[in-house]
Each structure stands twice: as C-alpha cells, then as structure tokens.
C-alpha positions as semicolon CSV with decimal commas, in nm:
position;residue;x (nm);y (nm);z (nm)
1;M;0,610;4,314;-4,633
2;R;0,513;3,995;-4,810
3;V;0,791;3,734;-4,824
4;L;0,808;3,415;-5,033
5;H;1,015;3,134;-4,882
6;Y;1,134;2,864;-5,121
7;R;1,312;2,531;-5,078
8;A;1,447;2,248;-5,289
9;H;1,475;1,909;-5,118
10;N;1,704;1,613;-5,180
11;L;1,883;1,759;-5,480
12;P;2,164;1,525;-5,593
13;E;2,510;1,670;-5,530
14;D;2,604;1,660;-5,899
15;L;2,314;1,897;-5,984
16;F;2,398;2,177;-5,737
17;E;2,609;2,374;-5,984
18;R;2,345;2,345;-6,257
19;V;2,062;2,462;-6,028
20;E;2,272;2,748;-5,893
21;G;2,327;2,854;-6,255
22;Q;1,954;2,832;-6,321
23;F;1,885;3,066;-6,027
24;E;2,146;3,311;-6,158
25;A;1,988;3,298;-6,505
26;L;1,642;3,359;-6,358
27;A;1,769;3,657;-6,157
28;A;1,915;3,810;-6,476
29;A;1,624;3,721;-6,707
30;R;1,394;4,007;-6,608
31;E;1,357;4,322;-6,404
32;W;1,243;4,235;-6,055
33;R;1,040;4,487;-5,859
34;S;1,158;4,299;-5,553
35;E;1,520;4,196;-5,516
36;P;1,629;3,918;-5,754
37;P;1,599;3,562;-5,621
38;W;1,900;3,401;-5,453
39;I;1,978;3,070;-5,287
40;A;2,176;2,938;-4,995
41;S;2,310;2,586;-4,961
42;R;2,583;2,394;-4,782
43;R;2,810;2,515;-5,068
44;S;2,748;2,884;-4,985
45;R;3,055;3,090;-4,889
46;A;2,901;3,428;-4,801
47;L;2,837;3,471;-4,428
48;F;2,464;3,557;-4,451
49;E;2,386;3,262;-4,679
50;M;2,594;3,021;-4,466
51;E;2,421;3,123;-4,143
52;Y;2,076;3,134;-4,302
53;F;2,119;2,782;-4,437
54;R;2,270;2,647;-4,112
55;H;1,974;2,777;-3,908
56;L;1,723;2,655;-4,165
57;V;1,863;2,299;-4,167
58;A;1,858;2,296;-3,786
59;V;1,485;2,377;-3,794
60;E;1,362;2,198;-4,108
61;G;1,600;1,904;-4,143
62;A;1,892;1,789;-4,354
63;D;1,685;1,705;-4,663
64;V;1,676;2,079;-4,752
65;S;1,930;2,122;-5,033
66;L;1,874;2,483;-5,137
67;A;1,670;2,764;-4,987
68;G;1,606;3,133;-5,004
69;F;1,341;3,400;-4,978
70;L;1,209;3,682;-5,191
71;K;1,072;4,003;-5,039
72;L;0,790;4,111;-5,266
73;N;0,753;4,476;-5,341
74;G;0,392;4,470;-5,452
75;D;0,444;4,273;-5,775
76;E;0,234;3,960;-5,809
77;T;0,425;3,879;-6,129
78;D;0,745;3,830;-5,926
79;A;0,563;3,573;-5,712
80;L;0,419;3,396;-6,015
81;V;0,754;3,379;-6,197
82;M;0,914;3,228;-5,885
83;T;0,631;2,975;-5,852
84;L;0,662;2,862;-6,214
85;F;1,040;2,844;-6,182
86;L;1,018;2,615;-5,877
87;R;0,762;2,399;-6,053
88;D;0,992;2,369;-6,356
89;L;1,291;2,281;-6,134
90;S;1,081;2,009;-5,977
91;I;0,993;1,868;-6,319
92;E;1,344;1,887;-6,465
93;H;1,532;1,740;-6,169
94;R;1,254;1,514;-6,032
95;I;1,283;1,678;-5,688
96;R;1,050;1,821;-5,427
97;T;1,026;2,201;-5,419
98;V;0,825;2,409;-5,174
99;L;0,700;2,767;-5,180
100;R;0,557;2,930;-4,866
101;D;0,372;3,259;-4,894
102;E;0,206;3,324;-4,558
103;D;0,050;3,654;-4,671
104;H;-0,086;3,540;-5,008
105;P;-0,445;3,663;-5,042
106;L;-0,563;3,318;-5,159
107;T;-0,539;3,059;-4,883
108;K;-0,483;2,773;-5,128
109;L;-0,170;2,946;-5,263
110;R;0,001;3,002;-4,926
111;Y;0,181;2,669;-4,939
112;L;0,267;2,501;-5,266
113;E;0,462;2,179;-5,289
114;F;0,573;2,023;-5,616
115;R;0,686;1,665;-5,661
116;A;0,812;1,611;-6,015
117;G;0,611;1,919;-6,110
118;R;0,275;1,810;-5,968
119;L;0,094;1,923;-5,655
120;P;0,045;1,656;-5,384
121;S;-0,316;1,622;-5,504
122;G;-0,187;1,522;-5,848
123;N;-0,317;1,841;-6,008
124;S;-0,105;2,073;-6,217
125;L;-0,033;2,429;-6,108
126;E;-0,222;2,561;-6,412
127;E;-0,542;2,396;-6,288
128;I;-0,544;2,621;-5,982
129;L;-0,418;2,930;-6,167
130;A;-0,685;2,918;-6,437
131;R;-0,937;3,107;-6,226
132;R;-0,808;3,463;-6,264
133;P;-0,558;3,681;-6,451
134;V;-0,253;3,834;-6,286
135;I;-0,221;4,213;-6,300
136;K;0,113;4,394;-6,320
137;K;0,122;4,775;-6,292
138;V;0,402;4,949;-6,482
139;D;0,414;5,329;-6,469
140;G;0,042;5,345;-6,395
141;Q;-0,051;5,110;-6,681
142;A;-0,207;4,773;-6,600
143;I;-0,080;4,469;-6,789
144;M;-0,299;4,161;-6,757
145;F;-0,143;3,814;-6,781
146;Y;-0,373;3,518;-6,843
147;P;-0,263;3,164;-6,746
148;P;-0,279;2,904;-7,026
149;L;-0,605;2,749;-6,902
150;Y;-0,779;3,085;-6,841
151;R;-1,091;3,137;-7,053
152;L;-1,259;3,475;-7,093
153;H;-1,602;3,314;-7,078
154;S;-1,741;2,965;-7,051
155;Q;-1,804;2,937;-7,427
156;A;-1,449;3,038;-7,527
157;P;-1,260;2,767;-7,715
158;A;-0,962;2,610;-7,541
159;K;-0,634;2,761;-7,662
160;P;-0,293;2,593;-7,687
161;A;-0,090;2,612;-7,365
162;R;0,028;2,974;-7,404
163;W;0,022;3,274;-7,174
164;G;-0,205;3,557;-7,283
165;Y;-0,140;3,921;-7,208
166;S;-0,322;4,245;-7,273
167;L;-0,252;4,616;-7,237
168;C;-0,383;4,932;-7,397
169;G;-0,646;4,734;-7,590
170;I;-0,387;4,495;-7,736
171;R;-0,415;4,123;-7,664
172;A;-0,155;3,864;-7,764
173;Y;-0,003;3,530;-7,661
174;A;0,345;3,397;-7,583
175;P;0,480;3,049;-7,502
176;S;0,578;3,136;-7,142
177;L;0,508;3,395;-6,874
178;L;0,860;3,540;-6,905
179;E;0,816;3,586;-7,281
180;A;0,469;3,734;-7,234
181;E;0,607;3,981;-6,980
182;Q;0,899;4,078;-7,208
183;E;0,669;4,129;-7,509
184;A;0,418;4,332;-7,307
185;L;0,696;4,557;-7,175
186;K;0,829;4,607;-7,531
187;I;0,482;4,710;-7,646
188;L;0,448;4,949;-7,351
189;R;0,788;5,107;-7,423
190;G;0,692;5,143;-7,791
191;L;0,361;5,309;-7,704
192;R;0,537;5,544;-7,462
193;H;0,789;5,631;-7,736
194;L;0,495;5,720;-7,962
195;G;0,357;5,944;-7,689
196;R;0,071;5,723;-7,575
C-alpha cells in the first residue's frame, strides 16, 4: 500500500489551532478514496497521535510541528490534493512543509519540500506537474485533470492559471483542483441520472 508522509516544520504556536482547523476543513471538503488526512502534534490528546508524534520527534527532531500520513487507496487525486494543500500551507504561513511518497512512480515526486510555497530549487510545483494529466477513475469512468500549465500540444495558447478537467467528451476549467473535481463529479452524477 502506498503511503504519503507529511510534515510541517517550525509552525509558530499561535497558528496551531488555525492549521488544525485547515486540516479538518480539507478532510471534510471532498470524498477521499483513502482515509481523510489527519495530523498529530504535541497538542494531540488521542493515544495513537501522541505516540506517533513522540516517536517521530525522537527520530526527526524537535522542529517538526505537525505530522501525519495518508494511506492511498489507488487514487492519485488524493495524493495531488494533499500535495497542493501542503504547498498552500507553506505559502500562507511561511513555513517548511515536506511530503514523502516512497512508492510514487515518478522519482522526482518521491520527496517534495516547500519553503514559502517554492521547491528548494526555486521552481513552483506547477512547473513539475505540467508534464502530464492526472487520471481519476470513478465507477469505471476516467476523469482527466490537467494542471494549470499543462498544454495539449506545443502550439496551444497559454491559459490562465486554472485546472482543466474532462470526462465523457466534456472539457471545462475551474479555479482550483478541488473545484474541478467537484464540478466533474457533478457532471458525472448528472450523466448517470440521465442514463449515460
């Protein structure tokens, strides 16, 4: 089973409650094929989270503020949503976030580190995602999600920074991956309701 490990480093104490709320909102924002994301910190009160965090800090050091893992159940979209979320946390709170994915099929995506939203090389995440679409299978139907910098062919004009999606011959755009996923699922439900 493929497992994503994620960390937030050196988060100021006064932001813990806000970030915990952001994780809860992310967990509730969509249907996860895997289990919803969760976090452990020194503020955790449940036994598993307390022990997980205690062992993690002993191995990785005291600069780890929050941590967790996500067991993927064959949905690349779950991994992508988590990656974008960690990048956005890094931008918003000016912190270092890390995502480890030892079984990711692309070597360059097995370890991602964001510092204020940028990779250590200075590149944006979108620059490495622009190479290929992400496929999500729902009830046997493939939904394709296209990162904002993805171009169908080399002569295609550059589009505004929006996520593209396509299914059943329909292609559209949305401002974020979560919105693209929600719209695509609405279309799929509508088509199923019409008997397609």
